[in-house]
Amino acid sequence: MPLHPEIATFLAGLPTPPEGPLDPVAMRAADETHVAPIEERLPLHAVEDVTARTASGEVPVRIYTPVEADSHGVLVYFHGGAFFLGSLDTHDHVARSLAKETGLKVVSVGYRLAPEAAFPAGLDDCYAVVRWVAEQGENLAWDGTTLALAGDSSGGTFVAAVAAKAHDDGFDRITHQILYYPSLDLDFDVDRYASLRENAVGYGLETAGLKPFNAFYLDSGADPADPLVSPIKRADLTGLPPALVVTGEYDPMRDEGELYGRRLREAGVEATVSRYEGAGHGFVQHFSWIPEYHRVFEETRDFLGRR
């Protein structure tokens, strides 16, 4: 189907991006201007900002409790933003929707960003918070069952990398991994994936922008050949948690996400690949108010309920 008309209208109204090098500080400031006021956000039983004291250091997290209960399953959420953008605030609406639809307590991670924090700082923060959740389970009223990971775009990269690190460390408490249009192959070889060519121009995120957007992360020491940077390069995917991989029809990174899902299944991992027609990259963050795309939260709920 064609690009969703409401997305097409939005993209047509965007100003031409300025030429020259990207300015991460200015781009972060611009991102924050789109954050909804507190009184307009989806209400939940409780939302609390705390500091997770972890092996990686002190990491800010925001904990969303959907309803009052003695205990909850937990979903740890990693926001997207090409490893240099995004915050607890810019993705607050995503975390709230995840908590409301799944019924899980959501722990959103304010990990360190490139280029100020060199690789693997952000990844270490994400992994450390997952371990912290398990260690602090009683204080967090975790029910000891579901411990899911979810992330969009570069947050999906961290989901795959954290699941792999946990597996290699013998940490077996992670029950699910949910990757929304993940970036899984950071060498951006246009000959490897047809979607990098088919969706190169006109759908929001453009193929030519992938290298400059990810340069802050890669120049900080993240090697695209490293499976913790490009999780699709991991040779052995056996033993990883069940996965839901969500892709967008018009996303340049569509094919690497779908290939990862197939490789997981070939390795004996339960994996569901779900392509959202008419959608481009970033639709969970930017367009989940469109009914067809809000369904991603219901699909996430159903996936979590299978086990």
XYZ file of N, CA and C in Angstrom, residues 34-304:
813
model
N 8.982 19.217 21.502
C 7.783 18.488 21.086
C 7.193 17.641 22.217
N 7.784 17.718 23.404
C 7.295 16.916 24.527
C 5.990 17.504 25.059
N 4.998 16.657 25.242
C 3.695 17.120 25.730
C 3.781 17.536 27.195
N 3.019 18.552 27.604
C 2.963 18.925 29.020
C 2.446 17.758 29.870
N 2.833 17.747 31.119
C 2.454 16.649 32.027
C 0.948 16.429 32.030
N 0.180 17.518 32.063
C -1.272 17.374 32.189
C -1.925 16.776 30.952
N -1.191 16.713 29.839
C -1.753 16.142 28.619
C -1.300 14.702 28.373
N -0.503 14.166 29.281
C 0.020 12.824 29.074
C -0.955 11.767 29.582
N -0.845 10.568 29.008
C -1.714 9.453 29.381
C -1.590 9.178 30.877
N -2.679 9.246 31.637
C -2.584 9.022 33.088
C -2.390 7.545 33.428
N -1.560 7.316 34.426
C -1.328 5.971 34.954
C -1.412 6.033 36.474
N -1.361 4.881 37.110
C -1.431 4.863 38.575
C -0.271 5.642 39.187
N 0.943 5.455 38.650
C 2.102 6.145 39.213
C 3.206 6.247 38.171
N 3.904 7.383 38.178
C 5.086 7.586 37.350
C 6.136 8.221 38.254
N 7.307 7.586 38.327
C 8.312 8.025 39.290
C 9.687 8.039 38.651
N 10.414 9.128 38.829
C 11.805 9.219 38.404
C 12.704 8.814 39.553
N 13.574 7.841 39.294
C 14.506 7.374 40.323
C 15.886 7.211 39.694
N 16.868 6.983 40.540
C 18.227 6.701 40.091
C 18.539 5.240 40.371
N 18.889 4.512 39.322
C 19.299 3.115 39.485
C 20.796 3.098 39.755
N 21.186 2.620 40.896
C 22.614 2.521 41.243
C 23.096 1.136 40.813
N 23.854 1.133 39.731
C 24.197 -0.109 39.056
C 25.697 -0.272 38.939
N 26.097 -1.407 38.380
C 27.514 -1.649 38.116
C 28.064 -0.673 37.084
N 27.189 -0.075 36.291
C 27.585 0.897 35.276
C 27.626 2.316 35.816
N 27.208 2.491 37.052
C 27.109 3.814 37.648
C 25.663 4.165 37.932
N 25.408 5.430 38.201
C 24.051 5.888 38.482
C 23.341 6.202 37.166
N 22.236 5.524 36.934
C 21.506 5.664 35.675
C 20.099 6.162 35.986
N 19.673 7.288 35.401
C 18.300 7.740 35.625
C 17.296 6.825 34.934
N 16.249 6.478 35.638
C 15.180 5.668 35.060
C 13.849 6.279 35.455
N 12.839 6.020 34.641
C 11.481 6.451 34.946
C 10.616 5.205 35.011
N 9.920 5.040 36.119
C 9.145 3.822 36.373
C 7.658 4.142 36.259
N 6.990 3.400 35.379
C 5.569 3.593 35.092
C 4.788 2.403 35.644
N 3.893 2.658 36.579
C 3.045 1.615 37.136
C 1.627 1.818 36.605
N 1.108 0.871 35.817
C -0.178 1.112 35.146
C -1.370 1.158 36.086
N -1.411 0.222 37.025
C -2.533 0.145 37.968
C -1.988 -0.277 39.327
N -2.753 -0.016 40.350
C -2.346 -0.432 41.688
C -2.470 -1.949 41.799
N -1.404 -2.594 42.258
C -1.392 -4.047 42.438
C -0.253 -4.403 43.362
N -0.321 -5.603 43.940
C 0.750 -6.043 44.839
C 2.049 -6.276 44.088
N 1.955 -6.715 42.834
C 3.155 -6.981 42.042
C 2.819 -6.905 40.566
N 3.874 -6.767 39.764
C 3.722 -6.668 38.317
C 4.853 -7.409 37.619
N 4.599 -7.833 36.389
C 5.703 -8.133 35.504
C 6.361 -6.813 35.105
N 7.594 -6.898 34.581
C 8.351 -5.686 34.259
C 8.801 -5.715 32.804
N 8.710 -4.556 32.148
C 9.252 -4.355 30.815
C 10.268 -3.218 30.901
N 11.498 -3.487 30.488
C 12.545 -2.469 30.471
C 12.618 -1.896 29.058
N 12.499 -0.574 28.956
C 12.378 0.095 27.661
C 13.591 0.974 27.380
N 14.146 0.818 26.156
C 15.271 1.618 25.691
C 14.786 2.505 24.541
N 14.855 3.808 24.707
C 14.375 4.720 23.664
C 15.329 4.761 22.475
N 14.796 5.200 21.326
C 15.602 5.355 20.134
C 16.184 6.751 20.020
N 16.878 6.993 18.874
C 17.472 8.301 18.642
C 18.877 8.237 18.087
N 19.205 7.166 17.348
C 20.516 7.025 16.706
C 21.658 7.141 17.707
N 21.403 6.742 18.946
C 22.423 6.684 19.994
C 22.866 8.054 20.496
N 22.358 9.157 19.897
C 22.758 10.480 20.380
C 21.561 11.374 20.682
N 20.369 10.956 20.315
C 19.151 11.704 20.571
C 18.238 10.915 21.494
N 17.174 11.572 21.934
C 16.161 10.893 22.734
C 16.432 11.009 24.219
N 15.349 10.888 24.987
C 15.454 11.011 26.443
C 14.243 10.351 27.081
N 14.227 10.354 28.399
C 13.052 9.859 29.106
C 11.815 10.667 28.722
N 11.988 11.956 28.427
C 10.843 12.805 28.098
C 10.377 12.629 26.657
N 11.305 12.557 25.701
C 10.883 12.478 24.297
C 10.134 11.189 23.996
N 10.370 10.153 24.799
C 9.703 8.867 24.571
C 8.772 8.495 25.725
N 8.420 9.492 26.533
C 7.531 9.251 27.662
C 6.195 8.678 27.209
N 5.670 9.186 26.089
C 4.359 8.721 25.609
C 4.413 7.265 25.164
N 5.557 6.819 24.646
C 5.699 5.420 24.245
C 5.681 4.530 25.481
N 6.456 4.918 26.493
C 6.508 4.119 27.720
C 5.140 4.050 28.391
N 4.416 5.163 28.393
C 3.078 5.170 29.003
C 2.125 4.229 28.252
N 2.178 4.264 26.935
C 1.301 3.378 26.164
C 1.669 1.919 26.383
N 2.956 1.629 26.475
C 3.376 0.253 26.755
C 2.842 -0.209 28.105
N 2.948 0.639 29.118
C 2.457 0.262 30.443
C 0.944 0.047 30.418
N 0.210 0.966 29.787
C -1.252 0.866 29.786
C -1.719 -0.384 29.049
N -1.156 -0.644 27.874
C -1.653 -1.749 27.055
C -1.188 -3.112 27.560
N 0.025 -3.199 28.083
C 0.541 -4.505 28.511
C 0.183 -4.839 29.951
N -0.088 -3.814 30.773
C -0.318 -4.051 32.191
C 0.954 -4.285 32.975
N 2.099 -4.141 32.329
C 3.374 -4.345 32.999
C 3.895 -3.029 33.565
N 4.716 -3.136 34.595
C 5.461 -1.981 35.067
C 6.583 -1.742 34.069
N 6.699 -0.522 33.574
C 7.706 -0.182 32.575
C 8.818 0.628 33.229
N 10.053 0.200 32.996
C 11.232 0.920 33.471
C 11.946 1.474 32.245
N 11.830 2.796 32.034
C 12.459 3.449 30.889
C 13.844 3.939 31.305
N 14.831 3.698 30.450
C 16.233 3.904 30.826
C 16.783 5.170 30.177
N 17.298 6.081 30.998
C 17.943 7.288 30.509
C 19.432 7.068 30.344
N 19.776 6.224 29.391
C 21.185 5.828 29.211
C 22.007 6.998 28.656
N 23.326 6.888 28.839
C 24.234 7.926 28.339
C 24.297 7.916 26.810
N 24.474 9.100 26.240
C 24.423 9.274 24.801
C 25.792 9.600 24.217
N 25.988 9.149 22.967
C 27.138 9.586 22.187
C 26.853 11.017 21.702
N 27.883 11.808 21.370
C 29.307 11.476 21.427
C 29.950 11.747 22.776
N 29.199 12.383 23.699
C 29.796 12.714 24.994
C 30.208 11.461 25.751
N 29.415 10.402 25.627
C 29.712 9.129 26.294
C 30.093 8.107 25.228
N 31.339 7.688 25.229
C 31.848 6.789 24.196
C 31.283 5.379 24.374
N 31.183 4.658 23.257
C 30.813 3.243 23.307
C 31.765 2.520 24.263
N 31.273 1.615 25.117
C 29.901 1.078 25.193
C 29.062 1.665 26.322
N 29.231 2.934 26.654
C 28.571 3.500 27.830
C 27.058 3.297 27.810
N 26.398 3.661 26.707
C 24.946 3.527 26.646
C 24.493 2.085 26.765
N 25.184 1.195 26.056
C 24.854 -0.226 26.121
C 25.062 -0.756 27.538
N 26.160 -0.368 28.164
C 26.421 -0.820 29.532
C 25.328 -0.354 30.483
N 24.862 0.887 30.311
C 23.788 1.391 31.170
C 22.523 0.553 31.013
N 22.175 0.237 29.762
C 20.960 -0.544 29.513
C 21.050 -1.928 30.152
N 22.163 -2.582 29.940
C 22.336 -3.925 30.507
C 22.339 -3.866 32.029
N 23.012 -2.864 32.569
C 23.095 -2.757 34.025
C 21.728 -2.531 34.649
N 20.872 -1.762 33.986
C 19.541 -1.525 34.542
C 18.716 -2.809 34.517
N 18.865 -3.619 33.483
C 18.154 -4.899 33.453
C 18.574 -5.763 34.643
N 19.873 -5.824 34.892
C 20.353 -6.600 36.049
C 19.858 -5.975 37.354
N 19.834 -4.650 37.403
C 19.351 -3.941 38.592
C 17.890 -4.271 38.871
N 17.077 -4.338 37.826
C 15.666 -4.678 38.005
C 15.536 -6.043 38.675
N 16.313 -7.010 38.186
C 16.242 -8.350 38.771
C 16.728 -8.355 40.225
N 17.767 -7.582 40.491
C 18.320 -7.534 41.852
C 17.400 -6.795 42.815
N 16.702 -5.780 42.298
C 15.824 -4.952 43.131
C 14.366 -5.389 43.027
N 14.164 -6.611 42.580
C 12.814 -7.066 42.288
C 11.816 -6.841 43.399
N 12.199 -7.125 44.622
C 11.266 -6.961 45.741
C 10.911 -5.497 45.925
N 11.905 -4.608 45.841
C 11.644 -3.176 46.013
C 10.800 -2.611 44.877
N 10.908 -3.214 43.694
C 10.132 -2.757 42.543
C 8.782 -3.452 42.433
N 8.490 -4.340 43.370
C 7.255 -5.140 43.319
C 7.175 -5.946 42.034
N 8.327 -6.447 41.588
C 8.357 -7.349 40.431
C 7.829 -8.699 40.871
N 6.986 -9.298 40.043
C 6.388 -10.576 40.428
C 7.300 -11.766 40.153
N 8.485 -11.514 39.603
C 9.451 -12.590 39.375
C 9.193 -13.398 38.122
N 8.198 -13.017 37.337
C 7.900 -13.782 36.116
C 8.406 -13.007 34.899
N 7.537 -12.222 34.263
C 7.924 -11.525 33.037
C 8.991 -10.467 33.303
N 10.086 -10.544 32.539
C 11.102 -9.497 32.496
C 11.430 -9.305 31.014
N 10.704 -8.388 30.393
C 10.800 -8.175 28.951
C 11.662 -6.965 28.642
N 12.233 -6.957 27.441
C 12.959 -5.801 26.917
C 12.219 -5.285 25.697
N 12.178 -3.967 25.533
C 11.600 -3.367 24.333
C 12.388 -2.119 23.985
N 12.498 -1.836 22.678
C 13.187 -0.635 22.251
C 12.861 -0.316 20.812
N 12.923 0.969 20.459
C 12.655 1.387 19.093
C 13.932 1.916 18.455
N 14.153 1.562 17.182
C 15.298 2.026 16.404
C 16.595 1.649 17.103
N 17.432 2.626 17.475
C 18.673 2.281 18.172
C 18.383 1.635 19.522
N 17.231 1.937 20.108
C 16.829 1.213 21.317
C 16.605 -0.253 21.038
N 16.121 -0.570 19.817
C 16.001 -1.969 19.414
C 17.350 -2.627 19.244
N 18.348 -1.853 18.784
C 19.718 -2.363 18.719
C 20.163 -2.793 20.109
N 19.913 -1.923 21.089
C 20.311 -2.237 22.462
C 19.548 -3.445 23.005
N 18.285 -3.600 22.625
C 17.543 -4.785 23.063
C 18.255 -6.046 22.606
N 18.593 -6.114 21.317
C 19.258 -7.309 20.793
C 20.614 -7.519 21.447
N 21.372 -6.439 21.630
C 22.703 -6.564 22.224
C 22.630 -6.964 23.694
N 21.687 -6.394 24.439
C 21.540 -6.750 25.853
C 21.098 -8.205 25.996
N 20.169 -8.646 25.152
C 19.743 -10.050 25.207
C 20.919 -10.981 24.958
N 21.791 -10.603 24.013
C 22.965 -11.429 23.721
C 23.957 -11.417 24.877
N 24.224 -10.236 25.450
C 25.149 -10.151 26.590
C 24.629 -10.977 27.760
N 23.333 -10.867 28.020
C 22.755 -11.617 29.135
C 22.906 -13.118 28.912
N 22.627 -13.561 27.687
C 22.776 -14.983 27.372
C 24.209 -15.441 27.599
N 25.167 -14.664 27.116
C 26.570 -15.054 27.241
C 27.033 -15.041 28.695
N 26.408 -14.200 29.519
C 26.765 -14.123 30.942
C 26.012 -15.139 31.789
N 25.135 -15.916 31.181
C 24.344 -16.877 31.934
C 23.200 -16.256 32.710
N 22.844 -15.013 32.387
C 21.716 -14.344 33.035
C 20.457 -14.694 32.249
N 19.624 -15.535 32.834
C 18.520 -16.132 32.078
C 17.145 -15.624 32.492
N 17.093 -14.431 33.081
C 15.804 -13.943 33.568
C 14.993 -13.217 32.497
N 15.606 -12.831 31.394
C 14.887 -12.102 30.342
C 13.941 -13.064 29.631
N 12.663 -12.694 29.564
C 11.650 -13.598 29.018
C 11.236 -13.258 27.592
N 11.367 -11.989 27.185
C 10.937 -11.552 25.861
C 11.826 -10.414 25.393
N 11.960 -10.296 24.072
C 12.607 -9.123 23.492
C 11.720 -8.585 22.367
N 11.522 -7.265 22.380
C 10.628 -6.611 21.429
C 11.422 -5.508 20.741
N 11.561 -5.627 19.429
C 12.391 -4.712 18.667
C 11.519 -3.983 17.649
N 11.327 -2.680 17.858
C 10.560 -1.867 16.921
C 11.518 -1.262 15.900
N 11.340 -1.634 14.636
C 12.197 -1.194 13.514
C 13.651 -1.000 13.941
N 14.304 -2.089 14.367
C 15.651 -1.970 14.918
C 16.709 -1.699 13.853
N 17.780 -1.059 14.291
C 18.972 -0.867 13.474
C 19.949 -1.966 13.876
N 20.126 -2.947 13.019
C 20.865 -4.153 13.401
C 22.142 -4.370 12.620
N 22.379 -3.544 11.589
C 23.579 -3.702 10.762
C 24.114 -2.307 10.463
N 25.074 -1.860 11.258
C 25.491 -0.471 11.185
C 26.595 -0.203 10.172
N 26.839 -1.151 9.245
C 27.768 -0.782 8.170
C 27.024 -0.213 6.961
N 25.681 -0.293 6.964
C 24.824 0.369 5.972
C 25.236 0.055 4.534
N 25.468 -1.222 4.286
C 25.828 -1.681 2.942
C 24.559 -1.727 2.097
N 24.408 -0.781 1.156
C 23.173 -0.698 0.376
C 23.003 -1.884 -0.561
N 24.079 -2.616 -0.819
C 23.963 -3.783 -1.687
C 23.407 -4.993 -0.937
N 23.404 -4.927 0.393
C 22.975 -6.081 1.181
C 21.461 -6.132 1.371
N 20.820 -4.972 1.436
C 19.396 -4.938 1.751
C 18.654 -4.099 0.713
N 17.674 -4.708 0.092
C 16.907 -3.997 -0.931
C 16.195 -2.781 -0.357
N 15.767 -2.841 0.908
C 15.022 -1.721 1.488
C 15.862 -0.460 1.582
N 17.185 -0.600 1.679
C 18.040 0.586 1.699
C 18.004 1.318 0.364
N 17.686 0.587 -0.690
C 17.569 1.200 -2.011
C 16.119 1.600 -2.304
N 15.193 0.705 -2.023
C 13.781 0.961 -2.338
C 13.219 2.132 -1.531
N 13.661 2.278 -0.299
C 13.117 3.302 0.605
C 14.143 4.395 0.892
N 15.012 4.634 -0.078
C 16.144 5.535 0.156
C 15.725 6.982 0.338
N 14.666 7.408 -0.347
C 14.315 8.828 -0.386
C 12.803 8.996 -0.262
N 12.396 9.974 0.545
C 11.005 10.385 0.546
C 10.132 9.820 1.645
N 10.713 9.077 2.582
C 9.891 8.441 3.614
C 10.284 8.857 5.033
N 10.909 10.012 5.170
C 11.315 10.481 6.487
C 12.782 10.200 6.720
N 13.096 9.086 7.327
C 14.490 8.668 7.459
C 14.983 8.217 6.087
N 16.087 8.792 5.625
C 16.604 8.463 4.302
C 17.937 7.736 4.412
N 18.186 6.867 3.459
C 19.389 6.036 3.497
C 20.650 6.891 3.591
N 20.699 8.002 2.870
C 21.884 8.860 2.894
C 22.128 9.459 4.278
N 21.095 9.519 5.111
C 21.249 10.081 6.444
C 21.709 9.099 7.489
N 21.738 7.815 7.155
C 22.063 6.821 8.167
C 23.496 6.972 8.683
N 24.443 7.139 7.791
C 25.837 7.248 8.230
C 26.073 8.498 9.076
N 25.652 9.692 8.632
C 25.887 10.859 9.488
C 25.142 10.801 10.810
N 23.939 10.252 10.820
C 23.196 10.161 12.072
C 23.858 9.202 13.056
N 24.453 8.160 12.552
C 25.083 7.180 13.438
C 26.569 7.440 13.658
N 27.091 8.480 13.011
C 28.524 8.757 13.116
C 28.946 9.090 14.541
N 28.076 9.752 15.303
C 28.451 10.093 16.671
C 28.740 8.833 17.481
N 27.960 7.796 17.244
C 28.134 6.520 17.950
C 29.343 5.766 17.401
N 29.422 5.652 16.092
C 30.509 4.886 15.484
C 31.857 5.552 15.734
N 31.911 6.874 15.683
C 33.169 7.574 15.918
C 33.594 7.532 17.382
N 32.680 7.141 18.257
C 33.030 7.029 19.680
C 33.640 5.674 20.020
N 33.809 4.819 19.013
C 34.449 3.530 19.245
C 33.583 2.328 18.970
N 32.339 2.533 18.490
C 31.458 1.409 18.163
C 31.830 0.877 16.780
N 32.318 -0.350 16.730
C 32.770 -0.970 15.485
C 31.608 -1.706 14.830
N 31.219 -1.348 13.600
C 30.087 -2.020 12.956
C 30.273 -3.522 12.799
N 31.506 -4.015 12.862
C 31.746 -5.456 12.748
C 31.487 -6.187 14.061
N 31.354 -5.454 15.155
C 31.133 -6.031 16.482
C 29.665 -6.423 16.613
N 29.353 -7.676 16.946
C 27.944 -8.077 17.080
C 27.179 -7.311 18.157
N 27.882 -6.679 19.099
C 27.181 -5.852 20.080
C 26.804 -4.491 19.493
N 27.394 -4.147 18.371
C 27.051 -2.921 17.652
C 26.080 -3.231 16.519
N 26.377 -4.287 15.778
C 25.520 -4.769 14.684
C 25.060 -6.183 15.042
N 23.988 -6.318 15.816
C 23.604 -7.641 16.332
C 23.344 -8.693 15.264
N 23.040 -8.284 14.030
C 22.791 -9.271 12.984
C 24.065 -10.036 12.643
N 25.224 -9.515 13.044
C 26.495 -10.180 12.758
C 26.828 -11.255 13.791
N 26.002 -11.420 14.795
C 26.224 -12.491 15.773
C 26.029 -13.830 15.078
N 27.011 -14.707 15.180
C 26.972 -15.968 14.440
C 25.947 -16.940 15.004
N 25.839 -17.022 16.322
C 24.993 -18.027 16.964
C 23.879 -17.327 17.725
N 22.647 -17.477 17.262
C 21.501 -16.840 17.909
C 20.704 -17.811 18.771
N 21.195 -19.013 18.937
C 20.463 -19.992 19.741
C 20.390 -19.532 21.192
N 19.302 -19.901 21.843
C 19.161 -19.642 23.265
C 18.703 -18.253 23.631
N 18.451 -17.383 22.649
C 17.995 -16.036 22.958
C 16.502 -16.036 23.293
N 16.010 -14.996 23.963
C 14.595 -14.976 24.350
C 13.672 -14.861 23.135
N 12.437 -15.307 23.264
C 11.453 -15.109 22.194
C 11.395 -13.644 21.790
N 11.186 -13.414 20.480
C 11.292 -12.053 19.956
C 10.071 -11.664 19.140
N 9.719 -10.388 19.249
C 8.790 -9.736 18.335
C 9.581 -8.656 17.614
N 9.678 -8.770 16.295
C 10.396 -7.785 15.487
C 9.367 -7.059 14.629
N 9.228 -5.758 14.855
C 8.264 -4.940 14.136
C 9.010 -4.093 13.110
N 8.541 -4.106 11.874
C 9.166 -3.307 10.824
C 8.120 -2.432 10.137
N 8.600 -1.428 9.398
C 7.736 -0.557 8.614
C 7.982 -0.780 7.134
N 6.918 -0.803 6.355
C 7.035 -1.077 4.926
C 8.012 -0.134 4.240
N 8.016 1.139 4.626
C 8.828 2.143 3.941
C 10.048 2.580 4.752
N 10.529 1.705 5.595
C 11.728 1.971 6.396
C 12.951 1.450 5.649
N 14.000 2.269 5.467
C 15.227 1.738 4.846
C 15.797 0.529 5.579
N 15.562 0.436 6.880
C 16.119 -0.662 7.673
C 15.164 -1.846 7.813
N 14.112 -1.849 7.022
C 13.111 -2.923 7.102
C 13.729 -4.312 6.936
N 14.567 -4.474 5.920
C 15.017 -5.819 5.559
C 15.962 -6.417 6.581
N 16.794 -5.603 7.224
C 17.700 -6.180 8.215
C 16.923 -6.668 9.433
N 15.848 -5.947 9.794
C 15.017 -6.423 10.894
C 14.333 -7.731 10.561
N 13.810 -7.832 9.345
C 13.108 -9.056 8.950
C 14.075 -10.225 8.783
N 15.279 -9.944 8.298
C 16.289 -10.997 8.215
C 16.667 -11.499 9.602
N 16.782 -10.593 10.554
C 17.123 -10.995 11.922
C 16.037 -11.912 12.491
N 14.793 -11.573 12.236
C 13.708 -12.435 12.693
C 13.794 -13.819 12.092
N 14.098 -13.893 10.798
C 14.231 -15.204 10.154
C 15.406 -15.980 10.745
N 16.509 -15.301 10.977
C 17.676 -15.979 11.539
C 17.401 -16.480 12.951
N 16.633 -15.726 13.720
C 16.251 -16.207 15.044
C 15.448 -17.497 14.937
N 14.481 -17.524 14.027
C 13.669 -18.735 13.860
C 14.532 -19.912 13.410
N 15.461 -19.654 12.505
C 16.354 -20.722 12.042
C 17.212 -21.259 13.187
N 17.469 -20.424 14.191
C 18.262 -20.837 15.353
C 17.397 -21.480 16.429
N 16.106 -21.649 16.145
C 15.215 -22.299 17.102
C 14.589 -21.359 18.108
N 14.710 -20.049 17.893
C 14.120 -19.058 18.787
C 12.720 -18.714 18.281
N 11.757 -18.681 19.168
C 10.414 -18.244 18.786
C 10.479 -16.778 18.388
N 10.157 -16.471 17.144
C 10.266 -15.090 16.671
C 9.107 -14.762 15.747
N 8.478 -13.639 16.004
C 7.407 -13.126 15.170
C 7.890 -11.863 14.480
N 7.740 -11.809 13.173
C 8.076 -10.608 12.410
C 6.770 -9.997 11.920
N 6.570 -8.736 12.234
C 5.314 -8.068 11.913
C 5.615 -6.776 11.159
N 5.251 -6.741 9.876
C 5.478 -5.551 9.062
C 4.211 -4.691 9.050
N 4.368 -3.403 9.340
C 3.251 -2.473 9.317
C 3.220 -1.758 7.971
N 2.176 -2.050 7.212
C 2.050 -1.502 5.867
C 1.797 0.006 5.929
N 2.363 0.708 4.967
C 2.173 2.146 4.884
C 2.985 2.954 5.870
N 3.806 2.289 6.682
C 4.558 2.970 7.735
C 6.025 3.104 7.365
N 6.629 4.178 7.811
C 8.059 4.355 7.693
C 8.736 4.206 9.035
N 10.010 4.542 9.070
C 10.773 4.450 10.311
C 10.211 5.442 11.333
N 10.203 5.019 12.590
C 9.809 5.918 13.667
C 8.332 5.991 13.941
N 7.536 5.107 13.357
C 6.088 5.277 13.482
C 5.577 5.038 14.894
N 6.268 4.228 15.686
C 5.813 4.001 17.066
C 5.970 5.283 17.875
N 7.059 5.985 17.679
C 7.271 7.243 18.401
C 6.399 8.372 17.868
N 6.325 8.515 16.549
C 5.735 9.710 15.970
C 4.282 9.555 15.514
N 3.856 8.337 15.194
C 2.540 8.183 14.565
C 1.669 7.127 15.237
N 1.964 6.785 16.479
C 1.145 5.747 17.127
C -0.253 6.261 17.461
N -0.499 7.568 17.283
C -1.856 8.089 17.467
C -2.768 7.708 16.305
N -2.178 7.280 15.186
C -2.985 6.772 14.074
C -3.468 5.366 14.454
N -4.760 5.090 14.397
C -5.272 3.813 14.915
C -4.560 2.581 14.374
N -4.232 2.587 13.077
C -3.575 1.412 12.498
C -2.228 1.130 13.158
N -1.591 2.171 13.655
C -0.260 2.005 14.217
C -0.269 1.920 15.739
N -1.323 2.445 16.356
C -1.458 2.232 17.809
C -1.603 0.735 18.112
N -2.041 0.001 17.114
C -2.190 -1.449 17.276
C -0.891 -2.133 17.681
N 0.257 -1.477 17.452
C 1.529 -2.095 17.811
C 1.603 -2.377 19.309
N 0.961 -1.543 20.115
C 0.978 -1.780 21.557
C 0.098 -2.975 21.928
N -1.003 -3.144 21.216
C -1.843 -4.311 21.451
C -1.127 -5.585 20.997
N -0.415 -5.497 19.868
C 0.350 -6.662 19.408
C 1.438 -7.012 20.408
N 2.062 -6.005 20.985
C 3.074 -6.233 22.017
C 2.451 -6.937 23.218
N 1.277 -6.470 23.642
C 0.566 -7.112 24.756
C 0.281 -8.570 24.455
N -0.195 -8.849 23.258
C -0.535 -10.223 22.905
C 0.713 -11.104 22.852
N 1.800 -10.562 22.324
C 3.059 -11.309 22.286
C 3.531 -11.645 23.687
N 3.467 -10.695 24.587
C 3.905 -10.928 25.970
C 3.025 -11.953 26.668
